[in-house]
Short mmCIF file of C-alpha atoms in Angstrom, two decimals:
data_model
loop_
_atom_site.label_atom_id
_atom_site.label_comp_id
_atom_site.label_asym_id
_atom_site.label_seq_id
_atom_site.Cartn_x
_atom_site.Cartn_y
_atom_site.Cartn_z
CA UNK A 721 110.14 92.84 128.69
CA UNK A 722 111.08 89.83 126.74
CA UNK A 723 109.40 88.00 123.73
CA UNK A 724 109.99 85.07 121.84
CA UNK A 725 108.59 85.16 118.52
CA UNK A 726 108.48 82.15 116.39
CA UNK A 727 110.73 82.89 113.57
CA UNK A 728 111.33 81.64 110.36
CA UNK A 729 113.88 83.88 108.27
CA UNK A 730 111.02 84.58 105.83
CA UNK A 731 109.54 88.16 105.42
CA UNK A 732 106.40 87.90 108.00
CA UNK A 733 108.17 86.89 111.15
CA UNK A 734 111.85 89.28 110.11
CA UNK A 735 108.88 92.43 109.92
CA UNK A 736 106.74 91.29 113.48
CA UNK A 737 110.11 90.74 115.11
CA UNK A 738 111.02 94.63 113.69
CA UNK A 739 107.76 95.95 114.56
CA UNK A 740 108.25 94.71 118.30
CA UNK A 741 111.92 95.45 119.08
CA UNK A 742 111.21 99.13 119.85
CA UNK A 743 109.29 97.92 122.58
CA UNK A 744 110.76 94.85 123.83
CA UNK A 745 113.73 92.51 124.17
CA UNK A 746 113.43 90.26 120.91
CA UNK A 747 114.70 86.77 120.63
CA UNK A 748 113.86 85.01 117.56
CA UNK A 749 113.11 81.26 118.14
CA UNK A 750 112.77 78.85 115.17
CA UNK A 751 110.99 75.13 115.80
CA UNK A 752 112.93 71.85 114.07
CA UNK A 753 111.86 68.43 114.19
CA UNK A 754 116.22 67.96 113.90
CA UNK A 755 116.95 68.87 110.37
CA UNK A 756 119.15 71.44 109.42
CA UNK A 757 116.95 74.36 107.68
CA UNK A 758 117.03 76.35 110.42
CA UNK A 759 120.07 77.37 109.37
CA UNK A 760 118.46 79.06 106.69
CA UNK A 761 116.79 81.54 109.87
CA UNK A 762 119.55 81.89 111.60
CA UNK A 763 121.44 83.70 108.73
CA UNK A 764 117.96 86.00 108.27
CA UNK A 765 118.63 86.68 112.20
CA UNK A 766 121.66 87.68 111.30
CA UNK A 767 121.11 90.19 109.05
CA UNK A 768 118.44 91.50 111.05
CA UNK A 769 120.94 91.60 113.95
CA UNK A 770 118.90 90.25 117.14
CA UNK A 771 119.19 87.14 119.59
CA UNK A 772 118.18 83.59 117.77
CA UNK A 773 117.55 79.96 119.71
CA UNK A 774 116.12 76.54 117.73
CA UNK A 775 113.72 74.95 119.49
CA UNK A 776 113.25 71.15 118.87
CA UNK A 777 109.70 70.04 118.73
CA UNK A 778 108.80 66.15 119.52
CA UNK A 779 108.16 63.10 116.88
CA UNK A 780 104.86 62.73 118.52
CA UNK A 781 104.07 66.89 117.20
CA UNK A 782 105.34 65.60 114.07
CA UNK A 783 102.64 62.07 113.71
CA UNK A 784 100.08 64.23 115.16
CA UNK A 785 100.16 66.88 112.42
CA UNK A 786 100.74 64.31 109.87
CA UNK A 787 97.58 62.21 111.17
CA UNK A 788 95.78 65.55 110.86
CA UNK A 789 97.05 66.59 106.83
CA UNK A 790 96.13 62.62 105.93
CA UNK A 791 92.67 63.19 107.71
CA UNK A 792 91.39 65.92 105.96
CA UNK A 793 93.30 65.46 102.51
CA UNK A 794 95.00 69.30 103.00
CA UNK A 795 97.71 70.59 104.93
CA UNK A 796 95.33 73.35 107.11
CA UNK A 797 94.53 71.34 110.60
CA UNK A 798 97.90 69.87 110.59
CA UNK A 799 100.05 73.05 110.08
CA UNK A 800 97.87 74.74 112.96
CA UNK A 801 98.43 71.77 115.15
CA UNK A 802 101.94 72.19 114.94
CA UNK A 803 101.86 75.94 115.07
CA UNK A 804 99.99 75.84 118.10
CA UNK A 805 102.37 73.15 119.70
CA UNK A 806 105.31 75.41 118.72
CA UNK A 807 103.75 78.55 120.33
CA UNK A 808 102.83 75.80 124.19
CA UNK A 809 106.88 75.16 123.89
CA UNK A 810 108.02 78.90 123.82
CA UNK A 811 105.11 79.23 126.58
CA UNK A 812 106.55 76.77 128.49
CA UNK A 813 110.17 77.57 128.22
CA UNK A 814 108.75 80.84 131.43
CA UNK A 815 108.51 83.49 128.59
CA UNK A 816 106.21 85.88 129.11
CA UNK A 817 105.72 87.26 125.63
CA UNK A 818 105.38 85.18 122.72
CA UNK A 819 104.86 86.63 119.18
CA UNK A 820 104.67 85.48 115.71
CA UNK A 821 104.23 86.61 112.29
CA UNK A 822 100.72 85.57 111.27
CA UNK A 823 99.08 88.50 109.43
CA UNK A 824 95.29 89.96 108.94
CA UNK A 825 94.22 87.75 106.26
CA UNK A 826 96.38 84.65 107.29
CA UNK A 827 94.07 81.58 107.16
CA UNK A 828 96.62 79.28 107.99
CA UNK A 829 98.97 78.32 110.42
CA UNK A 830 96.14 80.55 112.96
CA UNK A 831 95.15 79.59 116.44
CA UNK A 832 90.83 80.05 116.93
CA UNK A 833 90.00 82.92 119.54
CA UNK A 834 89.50 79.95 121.92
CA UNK A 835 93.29 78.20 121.36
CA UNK A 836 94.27 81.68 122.42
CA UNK A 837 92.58 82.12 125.19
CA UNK A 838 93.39 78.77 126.65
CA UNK A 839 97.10 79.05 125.46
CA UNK A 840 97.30 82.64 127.66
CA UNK A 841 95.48 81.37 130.64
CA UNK A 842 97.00 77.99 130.86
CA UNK A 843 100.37 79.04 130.67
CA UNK A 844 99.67 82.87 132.38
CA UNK A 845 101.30 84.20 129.31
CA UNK A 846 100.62 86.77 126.55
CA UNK A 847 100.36 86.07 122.64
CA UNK A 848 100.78 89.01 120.24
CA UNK A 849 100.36 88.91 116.58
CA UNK A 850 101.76 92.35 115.69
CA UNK A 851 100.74 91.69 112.10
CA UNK A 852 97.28 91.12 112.65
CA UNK A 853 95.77 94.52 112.01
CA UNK A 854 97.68 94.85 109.02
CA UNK A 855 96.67 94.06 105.12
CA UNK A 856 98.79 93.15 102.60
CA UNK A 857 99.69 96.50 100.57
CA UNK A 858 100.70 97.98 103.93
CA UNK A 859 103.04 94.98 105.12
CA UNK A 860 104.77 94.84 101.65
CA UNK A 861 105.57 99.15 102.13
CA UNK A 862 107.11 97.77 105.60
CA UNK A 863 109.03 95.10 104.24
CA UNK A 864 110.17 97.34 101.15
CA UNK A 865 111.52 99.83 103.47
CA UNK A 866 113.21 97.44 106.01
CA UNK A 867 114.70 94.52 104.31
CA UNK A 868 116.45 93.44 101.16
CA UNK A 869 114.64 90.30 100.59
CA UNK A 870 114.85 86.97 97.98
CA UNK A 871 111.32 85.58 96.69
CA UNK A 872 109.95 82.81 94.89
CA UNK A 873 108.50 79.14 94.98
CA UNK A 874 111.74 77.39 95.32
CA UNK A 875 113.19 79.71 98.14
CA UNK A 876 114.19 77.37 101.32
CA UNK A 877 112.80 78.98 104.82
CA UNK A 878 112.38 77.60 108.29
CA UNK A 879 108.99 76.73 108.42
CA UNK A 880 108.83 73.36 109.42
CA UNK A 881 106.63 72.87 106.45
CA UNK A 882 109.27 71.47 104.21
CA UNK A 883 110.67 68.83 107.17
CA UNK A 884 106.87 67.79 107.53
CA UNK A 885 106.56 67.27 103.25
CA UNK A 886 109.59 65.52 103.58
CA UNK A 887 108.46 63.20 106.13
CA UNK A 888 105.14 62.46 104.30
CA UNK A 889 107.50 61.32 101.18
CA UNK A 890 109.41 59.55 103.10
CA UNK A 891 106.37 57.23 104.56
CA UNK A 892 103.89 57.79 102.16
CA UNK A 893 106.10 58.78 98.91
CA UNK A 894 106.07 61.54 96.61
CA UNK A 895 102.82 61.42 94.97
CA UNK A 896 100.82 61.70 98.30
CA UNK A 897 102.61 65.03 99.20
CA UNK A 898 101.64 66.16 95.50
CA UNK A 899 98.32 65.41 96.55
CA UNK A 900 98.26 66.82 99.58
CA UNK A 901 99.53 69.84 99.17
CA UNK A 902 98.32 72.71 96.63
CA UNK A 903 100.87 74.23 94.56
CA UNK A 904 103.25 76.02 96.38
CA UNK A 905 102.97 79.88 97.07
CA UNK A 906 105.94 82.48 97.07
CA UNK A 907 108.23 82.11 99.91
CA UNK A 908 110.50 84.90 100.63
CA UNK A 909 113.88 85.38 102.82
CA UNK A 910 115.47 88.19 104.68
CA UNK A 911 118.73 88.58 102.94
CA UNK A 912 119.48 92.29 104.38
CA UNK A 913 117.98 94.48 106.96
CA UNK A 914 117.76 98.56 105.16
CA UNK A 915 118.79 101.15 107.83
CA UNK A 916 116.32 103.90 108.20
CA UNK B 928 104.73 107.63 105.34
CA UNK B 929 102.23 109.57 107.01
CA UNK B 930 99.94 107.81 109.17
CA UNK B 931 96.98 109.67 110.51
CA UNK B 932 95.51 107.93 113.84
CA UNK B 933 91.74 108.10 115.09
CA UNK B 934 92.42 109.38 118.51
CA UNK B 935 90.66 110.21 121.73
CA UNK B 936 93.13 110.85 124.26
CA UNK B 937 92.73 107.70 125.83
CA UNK B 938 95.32 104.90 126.62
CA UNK B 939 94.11 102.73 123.29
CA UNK B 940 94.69 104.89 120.87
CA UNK B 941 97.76 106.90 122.58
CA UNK B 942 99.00 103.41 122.14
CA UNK B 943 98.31 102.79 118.80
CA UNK B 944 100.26 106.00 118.06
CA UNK B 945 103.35 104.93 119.76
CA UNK B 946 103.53 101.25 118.28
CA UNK B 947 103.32 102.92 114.80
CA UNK B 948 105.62 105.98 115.69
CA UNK B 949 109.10 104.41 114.54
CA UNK B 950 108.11 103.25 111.43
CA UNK B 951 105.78 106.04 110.22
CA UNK B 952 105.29 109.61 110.35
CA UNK B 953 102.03 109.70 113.13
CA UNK B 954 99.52 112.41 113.01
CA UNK B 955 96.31 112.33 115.46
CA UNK B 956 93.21 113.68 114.48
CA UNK B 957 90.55 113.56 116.65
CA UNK B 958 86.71 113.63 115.10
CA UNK B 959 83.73 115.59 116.54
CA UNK B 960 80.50 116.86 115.76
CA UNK B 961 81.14 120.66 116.83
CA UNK B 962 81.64 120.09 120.44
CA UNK B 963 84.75 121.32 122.41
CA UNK B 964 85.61 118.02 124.12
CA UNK B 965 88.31 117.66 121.46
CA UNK B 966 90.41 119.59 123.77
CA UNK B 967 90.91 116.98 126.04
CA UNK B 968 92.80 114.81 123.39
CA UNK B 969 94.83 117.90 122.06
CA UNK B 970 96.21 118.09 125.95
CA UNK B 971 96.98 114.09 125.44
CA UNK B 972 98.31 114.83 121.92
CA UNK B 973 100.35 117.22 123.49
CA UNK B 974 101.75 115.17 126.36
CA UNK B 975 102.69 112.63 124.01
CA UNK B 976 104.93 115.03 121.72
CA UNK B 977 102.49 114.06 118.02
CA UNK B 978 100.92 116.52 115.92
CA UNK B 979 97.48 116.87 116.30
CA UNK B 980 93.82 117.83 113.95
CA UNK B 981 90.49 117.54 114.44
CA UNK B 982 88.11 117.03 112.02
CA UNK B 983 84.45 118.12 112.40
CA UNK B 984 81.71 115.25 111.13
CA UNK B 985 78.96 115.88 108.99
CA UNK B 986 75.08 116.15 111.41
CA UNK B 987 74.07 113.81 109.06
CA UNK B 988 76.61 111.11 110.30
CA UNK B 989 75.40 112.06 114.08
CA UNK B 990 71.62 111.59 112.68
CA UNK B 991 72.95 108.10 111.18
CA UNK B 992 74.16 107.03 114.38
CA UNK B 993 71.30 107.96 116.68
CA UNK B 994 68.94 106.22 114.45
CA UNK B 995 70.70 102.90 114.75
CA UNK B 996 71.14 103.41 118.45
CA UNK B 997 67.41 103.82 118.69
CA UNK B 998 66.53 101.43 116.40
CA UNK B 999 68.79 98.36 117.99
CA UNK B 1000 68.10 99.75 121.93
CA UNK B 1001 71.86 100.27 122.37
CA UNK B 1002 74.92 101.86 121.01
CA UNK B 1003 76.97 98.85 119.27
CA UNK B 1004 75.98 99.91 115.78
CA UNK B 1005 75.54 102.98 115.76
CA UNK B 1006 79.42 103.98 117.64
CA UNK B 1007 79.85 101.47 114.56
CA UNK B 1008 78.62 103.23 112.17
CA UNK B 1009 80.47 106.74 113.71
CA UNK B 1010 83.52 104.76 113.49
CA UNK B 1011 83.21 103.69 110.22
CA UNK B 1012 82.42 107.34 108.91
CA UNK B 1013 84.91 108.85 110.50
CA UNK B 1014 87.66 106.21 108.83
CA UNK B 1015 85.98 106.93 105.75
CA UNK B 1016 86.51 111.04 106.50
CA UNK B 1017 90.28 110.54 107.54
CA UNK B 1018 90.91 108.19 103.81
CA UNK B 1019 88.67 111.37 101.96
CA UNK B 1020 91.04 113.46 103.07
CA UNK B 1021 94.36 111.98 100.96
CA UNK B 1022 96.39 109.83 103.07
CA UNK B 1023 97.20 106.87 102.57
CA UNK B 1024 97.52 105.13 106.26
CA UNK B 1025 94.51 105.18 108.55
CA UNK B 1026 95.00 103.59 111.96
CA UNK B 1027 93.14 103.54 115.39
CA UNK B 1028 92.97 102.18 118.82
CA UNK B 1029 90.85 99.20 118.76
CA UNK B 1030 92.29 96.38 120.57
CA UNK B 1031 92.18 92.67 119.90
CA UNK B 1032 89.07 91.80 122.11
CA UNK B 1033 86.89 94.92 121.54
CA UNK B 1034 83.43 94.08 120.01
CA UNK B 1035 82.93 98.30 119.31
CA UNK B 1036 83.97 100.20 117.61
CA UNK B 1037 84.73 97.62 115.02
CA UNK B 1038 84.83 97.38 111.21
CA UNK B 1039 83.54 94.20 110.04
CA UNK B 1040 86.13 92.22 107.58
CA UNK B 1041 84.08 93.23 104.13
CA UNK B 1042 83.91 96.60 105.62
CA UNK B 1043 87.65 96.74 105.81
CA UNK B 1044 87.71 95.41 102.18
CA UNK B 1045 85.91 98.02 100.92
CA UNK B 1046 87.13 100.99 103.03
CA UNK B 1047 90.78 99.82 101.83
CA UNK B 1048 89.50 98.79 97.86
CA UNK B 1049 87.32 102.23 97.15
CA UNK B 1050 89.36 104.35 98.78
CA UNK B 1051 92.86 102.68 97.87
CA UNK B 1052 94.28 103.22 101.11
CA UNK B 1053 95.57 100.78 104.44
CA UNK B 1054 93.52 100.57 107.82
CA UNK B 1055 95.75 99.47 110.23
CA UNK B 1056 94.82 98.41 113.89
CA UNK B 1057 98.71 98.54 115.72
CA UNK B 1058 96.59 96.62 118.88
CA UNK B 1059 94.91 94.03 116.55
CA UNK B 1060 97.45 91.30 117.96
CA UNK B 1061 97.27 92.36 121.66
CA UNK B 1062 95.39 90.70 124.14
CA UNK B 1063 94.78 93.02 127.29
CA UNK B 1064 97.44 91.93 129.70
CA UNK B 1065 100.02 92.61 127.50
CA UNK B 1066 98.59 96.19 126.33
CA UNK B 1067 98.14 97.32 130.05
CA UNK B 1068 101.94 96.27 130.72
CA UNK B 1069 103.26 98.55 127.41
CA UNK B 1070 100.99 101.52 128.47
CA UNK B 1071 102.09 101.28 132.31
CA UNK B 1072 105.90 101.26 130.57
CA UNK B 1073 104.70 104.53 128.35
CA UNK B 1074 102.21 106.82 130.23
CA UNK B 1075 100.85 108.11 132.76
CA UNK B 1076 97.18 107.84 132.78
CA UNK B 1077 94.05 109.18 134.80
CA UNK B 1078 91.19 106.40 134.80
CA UNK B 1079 87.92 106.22 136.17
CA UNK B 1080 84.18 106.19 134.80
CA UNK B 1081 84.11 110.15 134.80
CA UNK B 1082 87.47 110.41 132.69
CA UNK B 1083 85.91 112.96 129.84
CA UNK B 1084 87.99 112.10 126.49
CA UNK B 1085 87.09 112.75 123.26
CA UNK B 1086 85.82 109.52 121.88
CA UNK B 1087 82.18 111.12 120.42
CA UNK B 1088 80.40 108.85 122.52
CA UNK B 1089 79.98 112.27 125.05
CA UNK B 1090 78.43 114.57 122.41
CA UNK B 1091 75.95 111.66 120.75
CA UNK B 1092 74.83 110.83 124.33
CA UNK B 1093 73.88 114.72 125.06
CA UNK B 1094 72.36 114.94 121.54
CA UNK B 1095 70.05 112.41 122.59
CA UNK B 1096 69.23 113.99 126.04
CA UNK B 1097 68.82 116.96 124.26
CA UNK B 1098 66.02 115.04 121.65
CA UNK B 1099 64.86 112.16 123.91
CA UNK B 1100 65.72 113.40 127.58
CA UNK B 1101 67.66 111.73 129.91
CA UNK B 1102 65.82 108.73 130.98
CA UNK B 1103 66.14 107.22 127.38
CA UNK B 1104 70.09 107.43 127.50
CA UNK B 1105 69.96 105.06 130.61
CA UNK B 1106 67.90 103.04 129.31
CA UNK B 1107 69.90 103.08 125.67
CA UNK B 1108 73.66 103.16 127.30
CA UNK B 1109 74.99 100.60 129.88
CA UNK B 1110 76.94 101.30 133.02
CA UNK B 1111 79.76 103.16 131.80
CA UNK B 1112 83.07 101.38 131.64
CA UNK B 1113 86.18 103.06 133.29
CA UNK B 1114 87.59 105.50 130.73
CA UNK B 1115 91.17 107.23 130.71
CA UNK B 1116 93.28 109.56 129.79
CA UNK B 1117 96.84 110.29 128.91
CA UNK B 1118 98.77 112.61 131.05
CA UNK B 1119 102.12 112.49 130.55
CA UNK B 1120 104.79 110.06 127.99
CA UNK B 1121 107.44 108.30 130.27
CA UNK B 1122 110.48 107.95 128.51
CA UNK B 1123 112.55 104.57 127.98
#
């Protein structure tokens, strides 16, 4: 059986993608809207040694999440839009499976009980989160065991937040994004996978 | 790590154990209140190849339970409340990973999210639900891959729901556990691990 999950070198998605491979045939997919960070993933899928595509999401995904971050002054709506668009491409690419690394407490990017339902019976497809019935403290002792990783603010990932900041700066300028969005949190990046 | 699993014998939490199984050391323990229907799951145990306990609850936890089941007119809160104790027994006892079975879409057994908080805070240990992020489709295709199952309404496993019903026929008489338990749902049971 083969899944997709939406990848983005960083330590969530590298851990789901681990936590499934046991069980299925893994390909790690990470979304662009055509810059180069996913470049940044692909050496994470690397390390961790399985199958990795780029997907290129459409301008209009881009204005649409944009529209949303502008109309609610925070990045929330938006980044969910755009999660959600990223997860109806991988559905309608014919995979069956498609995965990502959103955990327990995640708030954000999260698809409502009713996006999923429509997402799997739309496209006759099924959605697993395999981090959602774990906490923190118990994904960290995963992570710790699995990967050499690199963390901090300033750390570059694939997740298509940094082409969408760049994109508000570029029509909007810098002090909007500032506004927009809160100071950022820790990002982290598989460097290594740990053999156990 | 050591991971100690809530387990009835049944596909769910057979499941549960085998998602978690490469990355931790699995035990099952199965939870009753002094009946012998735990030997059903210690065949399952068995068949899947994991080391199995039981653990006997307190009367006073059966008591809890039949109260609420009374009070509310049917069993939601009160397999709740069993649930919820027995997590609380398995954490008591010193490790530090408690999983079960529950799947994305059950509505109980469940844990509420502040009752996760404080099972996890008090007790300084991790719940973790393996089929948190797994719709049914996709559950049913990964336990067809993994076992062979019995199924049907008159599947006995262990998952206390047998013993609190026949405490209350024994208290109340038959006629109020109709009225207090719907139609029951198909159960099953694990028979034998196919290997991949």
């Amino acid at each position: 059986m083969r899944v997709q999950v939406l990848y983005s070198g960083g330590q969530d998605s590298s851990l789901s993608a681990v936590l499934l491979e046991p069980f299925f045939d893994v390909e790690l997919v990470t979304c662009t809207f055509g810059s180069e960070n996913w470049r940044q993933a692909q050496a994470a899928a690397a390390a961790i040694g399985l199958p990795f595509w780029t997907l290129t999401l459409t301008r209009e995904i881009m204005d649409g999440c944009i529209d949303l971050i502008l109309k609610y002054g925070y990045p929330r709506y938006g980044i969910n839009y755009v999660h959600r668009m990223a997860l109806e491409a991988l559905a309608a690419g014919g995979t069956k499976y498609v995965a990502d690394g959103t955990r327990r407490d995640d708030h954000s990017p999260m698809l409502t009980p009713s996006e999923v339902r429509s997402l799997e019976g739309r496209r006759g497809i099924s959605y697993i989160r395999p981090l959602a019935g774990y906490g923190r403290k118990a994904i960290d002792a995963l992570v710790r065991e699995r990967f050499e990783i690199v963390e901090g603010p300033a750390i570059e990932k694939a997740d298509y937040e940094a082409e969408i900041r760049s994109s508000i700066i570029d029509r909007y300028g810098e002090r909007t994004v500032e506004r927009l969005f809160p100071e950022g949190h820790a990002q982290s990046r598989v460097m290594r996978r740990l053999q156990k």
